[in-house]
Amino acid sequence: MQTEARIGVVAVPDGGGSQSSTGSGHCRPEQQRKQVHNQPHVGTVENLLAGGVAGAVSKTCTAPLARLTILFQVQGMHSDVASLSKASIWREASRVVYEEGLRAFWKGNLVTIVHRLPYSSIIFYAYEEYKHLLYSIPALGNHRNNASLDACVKLLGGGLAGLTAASIAYPLDLVKTRLSVQTNTMYYKGISHALYAICRDEGIRGLYKGLGATLLGVGPNIAISYAAYETLRSQWQSERPSDSPVLVSLGSGSLAGIASSTVTFPLDLVRRRMQLEGAAGRSPVYTTGLFGAFRHIMRTEGFWGFYRGILPEYYKVVPGVGIVFMTYEALKSFLSSFNAEH
């Protein structure tokens, strides 16, 4: 969810005004709002479609790194931590290819795409609705020209949109995790079977295991992404004004992604492990809730146990943001041209 939240909000935070965030940072807040309000309805649909497809393409391209991240994150959950060897991306990747074949890197990718499309749509729609709601408050609406206040409204609106999207689409995220960690034993045979089996074995509440850790991580993740992105972009543009806006936005977004991943990765790891509680009939490991899971990991694996899988996560962030940016812009341009011709 980390990368999803980051891409869904930071890459295109204005929903209809891509140039305000992904293309250039030179528009003033009032100009950005004017562009968004002047967008026709079809422009909104195009943005939703382009954003959703871009996210799906990015997830597909970075799926191998995403699966390696998850496999590292769940190490130590059902194993003797003392016997675990030092994490090695190449060793783990080689093991996956040898035992499961190359296609195993895309295990669970279909549910990732199925999850990504509604998640992106909810993010875009909820963001605009929350922003409109916040500006309807007189204390905020009367100071729209204040850049700091405008940034705070976007930050709060993005955070609320992330929480909304994460809550609604969470069962698909949980299914994605369980399909991704399956190796030789295939307990879940697909998306529909996984949903059925989880409800049968664990009840409806089983579809929401780890939701607390997810919601705790989404807000800080988006907040850090926004703050780091805007700060880095402004600093970069002030020191190197001749650099391409595309390069500035891509570089700033990638660094912001690394920063947010570093801070919120422990929550993401705990979320993944709690999603696997009781999976395939295994006995529960973390029986005392979210904070009990933190204590258990700290006691059995130490502080660095919270950062299992951080390296493939870093390697995933930079190409992931780049692919989303390029795909989004290309699709938006294509859809705009197609709409103009017809």
Short mmCIF file of N, CA, C and O in Angstrom, two decimals, residues 37-112:
data_model
loop_
_atom_site.label_atom_id
_atom_site.label_comp_id
_atom_site.label_asym_id
_atom_site.label_seq_id
_atom_site.Cartn_x
_atom_site.Cartn_y
_atom_site.Cartn_z
N HIS A 37 -11.23 23.27 -12.00
CA HIS A 37 -12.64 23.59 -12.11
C HIS A 37 -13.08 23.68 -13.57
O HIS A 37 -14.23 23.45 -13.89
N ASN A 38 -12.16 24.08 -14.46
CA ASN A 38 -12.50 24.21 -15.86
C ASN A 38 -12.43 22.89 -16.61
O ASN A 38 -12.74 22.83 -17.79
N GLN A 39 -12.00 21.81 -15.95
CA GLN A 39 -11.90 20.51 -16.60
C GLN A 39 -13.30 20.02 -16.93
O GLN A 39 -14.17 19.96 -16.07
N PRO A 40 -13.57 19.59 -18.16
CA PRO A 40 -14.85 18.99 -18.48
C PRO A 40 -14.95 17.62 -17.83
O PRO A 40 -13.96 17.04 -17.43
N HIS A 41 -16.16 17.08 -17.80
CA HIS A 41 -16.36 15.79 -17.14
C HIS A 41 -15.54 14.70 -17.81
O HIS A 41 -15.00 13.83 -17.15
N VAL A 42 -15.46 14.77 -19.14
CA VAL A 42 -14.69 13.74 -19.84
C VAL A 42 -13.22 13.80 -19.45
O VAL A 42 -12.54 12.79 -19.44
N GLY A 43 -12.71 15.00 -19.11
CA GLY A 43 -11.32 15.11 -18.67
C GLY A 43 -11.10 14.36 -17.38
O GLY A 43 -10.06 13.73 -17.18
N THR A 44 -12.08 14.39 -16.47
CA THR A 44 -11.97 13.66 -15.22
C THR A 44 -11.92 12.16 -15.48
O THR A 44 -11.11 11.44 -14.89
N VAL A 45 -12.77 11.69 -16.39
CA VAL A 45 -12.79 10.27 -16.73
C VAL A 45 -11.45 9.86 -17.34
O VAL A 45 -10.90 8.80 -17.02
N GLU A 46 -10.92 10.70 -18.21
CA GLU A 46 -9.63 10.40 -18.82
C GLU A 46 -8.53 10.30 -17.77
O GLU A 46 -7.67 9.41 -17.82
N ASN A 47 -8.56 11.23 -16.81
CA ASN A 47 -7.55 11.20 -15.75
C ASN A 47 -7.68 9.95 -14.89
O ASN A 47 -6.68 9.34 -14.51
N LEU A 48 -8.93 9.57 -14.56
CA LEU A 48 -9.13 8.36 -13.77
C LEU A 48 -8.62 7.14 -14.51
O LEU A 48 -7.94 6.29 -13.94
N LEU A 49 -8.95 7.05 -15.81
CA LEU A 49 -8.52 5.91 -16.60
C LEU A 49 -7.01 5.88 -16.74
O LEU A 49 -6.37 4.83 -16.56
N ALA A 50 -6.42 7.03 -17.07
CA ALA A 50 -4.97 7.10 -17.25
C ALA A 50 -4.24 6.78 -15.95
O ALA A 50 -3.25 6.03 -15.95
N GLY A 51 -4.73 7.33 -14.84
CA GLY A 51 -4.10 7.07 -13.55
C GLY A 51 -4.19 5.60 -13.15
O GLY A 51 -3.22 5.02 -12.67
N GLY A 52 -5.37 4.99 -13.36
CA GLY A 52 -5.55 3.60 -13.00
C GLY A 52 -4.68 2.67 -13.84
O GLY A 52 -4.02 1.77 -13.32
N VAL A 53 -4.65 2.91 -15.16
CA VAL A 53 -3.85 2.07 -16.05
C VAL A 53 -2.37 2.26 -15.77
O VAL A 53 -1.58 1.31 -15.77
N ALA A 54 -1.97 3.52 -15.53
CA ALA A 54 -0.55 3.79 -15.23
C ALA A 54 -0.13 3.05 -13.97
O ALA A 54 0.96 2.47 -13.91
N GLY A 55 -0.98 3.04 -12.96
CA GLY A 55 -0.66 2.33 -11.74
C GLY A 55 -0.56 0.83 -11.98
O GLY A 55 0.32 0.16 -11.45
N ALA A 56 -1.48 0.29 -12.81
CA ALA A 56 -1.45 -1.14 -13.12
C ALA A 56 -0.19 -1.52 -13.88
O ALA A 56 0.43 -2.55 -13.61
N VAL A 57 0.20 -0.68 -14.85
CA VAL A 57 1.42 -0.95 -15.64
C VAL A 57 2.64 -0.90 -14.72
O VAL A 57 3.53 -1.77 -14.79
N SER A 58 2.69 0.11 -13.85
CA SER A 58 3.81 0.24 -12.93
C SER A 58 3.91 -0.97 -12.01
O SER A 58 4.99 -1.53 -11.78
N LYS A 59 2.77 -1.41 -11.47
CA LYS A 59 2.76 -2.56 -10.58
C LYS A 59 3.22 -3.82 -11.30
O LYS A 59 3.93 -4.65 -10.72
N THR A 60 2.82 -3.97 -12.56
CA THR A 60 3.22 -5.15 -13.32
C THR A 60 4.72 -5.15 -13.57
O THR A 60 5.39 -6.18 -13.45
N CYS A 61 5.27 -3.99 -13.92
CA CYS A 61 6.70 -3.90 -14.21
C CYS A 61 7.57 -4.10 -12.97
O CYS A 61 8.68 -4.63 -13.06
N THR A 62 7.08 -3.67 -11.82
CA THR A 62 7.87 -3.78 -10.60
C THR A 62 7.43 -4.96 -9.72
O THR A 62 7.86 -5.06 -8.57
N ALA A 63 6.57 -5.84 -10.26
CA ALA A 63 6.06 -6.97 -9.49
C ALA A 63 7.15 -7.86 -8.90
O ALA A 63 7.03 -8.30 -7.75
N PRO A 64 8.23 -8.17 -9.65
CA PRO A 64 9.27 -9.01 -9.05
C PRO A 64 9.86 -8.42 -7.77
O PRO A 64 10.05 -9.12 -6.77
N LEU A 65 10.14 -7.12 -7.78
CA LEU A 65 10.68 -6.47 -6.59
C LEU A 65 9.65 -6.41 -5.48
O LEU A 65 9.98 -6.53 -4.29
N ALA A 66 8.38 -6.21 -5.86
CA ALA A 66 7.32 -6.17 -4.86
C ALA A 66 7.18 -7.51 -4.17
O ALA A 66 7.01 -7.59 -2.94
N ARG A 67 7.27 -8.61 -4.94
CA ARG A 67 7.15 -9.93 -4.32
C ARG A 67 8.35 -10.22 -3.43
O ARG A 67 8.21 -10.80 -2.34
N LEU A 68 9.55 -9.84 -3.86
CA LEU A 68 10.73 -10.05 -3.02
C LEU A 68 10.60 -9.28 -1.71
O LEU A 68 10.98 -9.77 -0.64
N THR A 69 10.06 -8.06 -1.80
CA THR A 69 9.86 -7.26 -0.59
C THR A 69 8.97 -8.00 0.40
O THR A 69 9.27 -8.11 1.59
N ILE A 70 7.84 -8.52 -0.10
CA ILE A 70 6.90 -9.22 0.78
C ILE A 70 7.52 -10.48 1.36
O ILE A 70 7.36 -10.79 2.55
N LEU A 71 8.25 -11.24 0.53
CA LEU A 71 8.88 -12.47 1.02
C LEU A 71 9.89 -12.18 2.13
O LEU A 71 9.99 -12.92 3.11
N PHE A 72 10.64 -11.08 1.98
CA PHE A 72 11.58 -10.70 3.04
C PHE A 72 10.82 -10.25 4.29
O PHE A 72 11.23 -10.53 5.41
N GLN A 73 9.73 -9.51 4.09
CA GLN A 73 8.98 -8.98 5.23
C GLN A 73 8.44 -10.08 6.13
O GLN A 73 8.36 -9.90 7.35
N VAL A 74 8.03 -11.19 5.54
CA VAL A 74 7.39 -12.24 6.35
C VAL A 74 8.40 -13.27 6.87
O VAL A 74 8.01 -14.21 7.57
N GLN A 75 9.68 -13.10 6.54
CA GLN A 75 10.70 -13.98 7.11
C GLN A 75 10.71 -13.81 8.63
O GLN A 75 10.62 -12.71 9.14
N GLY A 76 10.83 -14.91 9.32
CA GLY A 76 10.87 -14.84 10.78
C GLY A 76 9.51 -14.98 11.42
O GLY A 76 9.42 -15.13 12.64
N MET A 77 8.46 -14.96 10.60
CA MET A 77 7.12 -15.07 11.16
C MET A 77 6.83 -16.50 11.62
O MET A 77 6.31 -16.72 12.70
N HIS A 78 7.20 -17.46 10.78
CA HIS A 78 7.01 -18.87 11.13
C HIS A 78 8.33 -19.62 11.11
O HIS A 78 8.36 -20.83 10.92
N SER A 79 9.43 -18.90 11.26
CA SER A 79 10.75 -19.53 11.22
C SER A 79 11.55 -19.16 12.46
O SER A 79 11.24 -18.19 13.15
N ASP A 80 12.61 -19.92 12.69
CA ASP A 80 13.55 -19.60 13.76
C ASP A 80 14.40 -18.44 13.27
O ASP A 80 15.21 -18.59 12.36
N VAL A 81 14.21 -17.27 13.86
CA VAL A 81 14.90 -16.08 13.38
C VAL A 81 16.41 -16.24 13.44
O VAL A 81 17.14 -15.78 12.58
N ALA A 82 16.90 -16.92 14.46
CA ALA A 82 18.34 -17.08 14.63
C ALA A 82 18.96 -17.87 13.48
O ALA A 82 20.15 -17.72 13.18
N SER A 83 18.15 -18.70 12.82
CA SER A 83 18.69 -19.53 11.74
C SER A 83 18.63 -18.85 10.38
O SER A 83 19.14 -19.39 9.40
N LEU A 84 18.00 -17.69 10.32
CA LEU A 84 17.87 -17.01 9.04
C LEU A 84 19.22 -16.44 8.61
O LEU A 84 19.92 -15.80 9.38
N SER A 85 19.56 -16.66 7.34
CA SER A 85 20.80 -16.10 6.82
C SER A 85 20.60 -14.65 6.49
O SER A 85 19.48 -14.16 6.42
N LYS A 86 21.71 -13.94 6.28
CA LYS A 86 21.63 -12.53 5.94
C LYS A 86 20.86 -12.34 4.65
O LYS A 86 21.07 -13.06 3.68
N ALA A 87 19.97 -11.36 4.65
CA ALA A 87 19.11 -11.15 3.49
C ALA A 87 19.95 -10.85 2.25
O ALA A 87 20.86 -10.03 2.28
N SER A 88 19.62 -11.52 1.16
CA SER A 88 20.29 -11.29 -0.10
C SER A 88 19.24 -11.32 -1.21
O SER A 88 18.55 -12.33 -1.39
N ILE A 89 19.09 -10.20 -1.91
CA ILE A 89 18.09 -10.12 -2.96
C ILE A 89 18.38 -11.13 -4.06
O ILE A 89 17.48 -11.83 -4.53
N TRP A 90 19.65 -11.23 -4.46
CA TRP A 90 20.01 -12.15 -5.53
C TRP A 90 19.76 -13.60 -5.13
O TRP A 90 19.25 -14.40 -5.92
N ARG A 91 20.09 -13.96 -3.87
CA ARG A 91 19.88 -15.33 -3.40
C ARG A 91 18.40 -15.68 -3.36
O ARG A 91 17.99 -16.77 -3.79
N GLU A 92 17.60 -14.75 -2.86
CA GLU A 92 16.16 -15.01 -2.78
C GLU A 92 15.54 -15.07 -4.18
O GLU A 92 14.67 -15.91 -4.45
N ALA A 93 15.98 -14.18 -5.08
CA ALA A 93 15.45 -14.19 -6.45
C ALA A 93 15.81 -15.51 -7.14
O ALA A 93 14.98 -16.09 -7.86
N SER A 94 17.03 -15.98 -6.94
CA SER A 94 17.47 -17.24 -7.54
C SER A 94 16.65 -18.40 -7.00
O SER A 94 16.29 -19.33 -7.75
N ARG A 95 16.36 -18.37 -5.70
CA ARG A 95 15.55 -19.44 -5.10
C ARG A 95 14.16 -19.47 -5.71
O ARG A 95 13.63 -20.57 -6.02
N VAL A 96 13.55 -18.31 -5.88
CA VAL A 96 12.21 -18.25 -6.46
C VAL A 96 12.20 -18.83 -7.88
O VAL A 96 11.33 -19.63 -8.24
N VAL A 97 13.19 -18.45 -8.70
CA VAL A 97 13.27 -18.95 -10.07
C VAL A 97 13.49 -20.46 -10.09
O VAL A 97 12.85 -21.20 -10.86
N TYR A 98 14.37 -20.94 -9.23
CA TYR A 98 14.70 -22.37 -9.20
C TYR A 98 13.51 -23.21 -8.73
O TYR A 98 13.23 -24.27 -9.30
N GLU A 99 12.82 -22.75 -7.68
CA GLU A 99 11.75 -23.55 -7.09
C GLU A 99 10.40 -23.36 -7.77
O GLU A 99 9.60 -24.29 -7.83
N GLU A 100 10.15 -22.15 -8.30
CA GLU A 100 8.81 -21.86 -8.80
C GLU A 100 8.77 -21.42 -10.26
O GLU A 100 7.69 -21.35 -10.85
N GLY A 101 9.92 -21.07 -10.81
CA GLY A 101 9.93 -20.59 -12.18
C GLY A 101 9.85 -19.08 -12.26
O GLY A 101 9.49 -18.39 -11.29
N LEU A 102 10.17 -18.54 -13.43
CA LEU A 102 10.22 -17.08 -13.61
C LEU A 102 8.86 -16.43 -13.42
O LEU A 102 8.76 -15.32 -12.89
N ARG A 103 7.80 -17.11 -13.83
CA ARG A 103 6.46 -16.52 -13.72
C ARG A 103 6.05 -16.29 -12.28
O ARG A 103 5.12 -15.52 -12.02
N ALA A 104 6.73 -16.94 -11.34
CA ALA A 104 6.36 -16.79 -9.93
C ALA A 104 6.54 -15.36 -9.43
O ALA A 104 5.93 -14.96 -8.44
N PHE A 105 7.38 -14.57 -10.12
CA PHE A 105 7.57 -13.18 -9.70
C PHE A 105 6.29 -12.36 -9.88
O PHE A 105 6.15 -11.30 -9.29
N TRP A 106 5.42 -12.84 -10.72
CA TRP A 106 4.16 -12.13 -10.96
C TRP A 106 2.98 -12.82 -10.28
O TRP A 106 1.84 -12.55 -10.61
N LYS A 107 3.29 -13.68 -9.31
CA LYS A 107 2.23 -14.35 -8.56
C LYS A 107 1.45 -13.31 -7.76
O LYS A 107 2.01 -12.52 -7.02
N GLY A 108 0.14 -13.32 -7.94
CA GLY A 108 -0.70 -12.34 -7.25
C GLY A 108 -0.81 -11.01 -7.98
O GLY A 108 -1.47 -10.08 -7.48
N ASN A 109 -0.20 -10.89 -9.19
CA ASN A 109 -0.22 -9.61 -9.88
C ASN A 109 -1.61 -9.27 -10.41
O ASN A 109 -1.98 -8.10 -10.51
N LEU A 110 -2.39 -10.31 -10.78
CA LEU A 110 -3.74 -10.05 -11.27
C LEU A 110 -4.58 -9.35 -10.21
O LEU A 110 -5.27 -8.38 -10.49
N VAL A 111 -4.51 -9.85 -8.98
CA VAL A 111 -5.27 -9.21 -7.91
C VAL A 111 -4.71 -7.83 -7.60
O VAL A 111 -5.43 -6.92 -7.18
N THR A 112 -3.40 -7.63 -7.83
CA THR A 112 -2.81 -6.31 -7.67
C THR A 112 -3.45 -5.32 -8.63
O THR A 112 -3.79 -4.19 -8.27
#
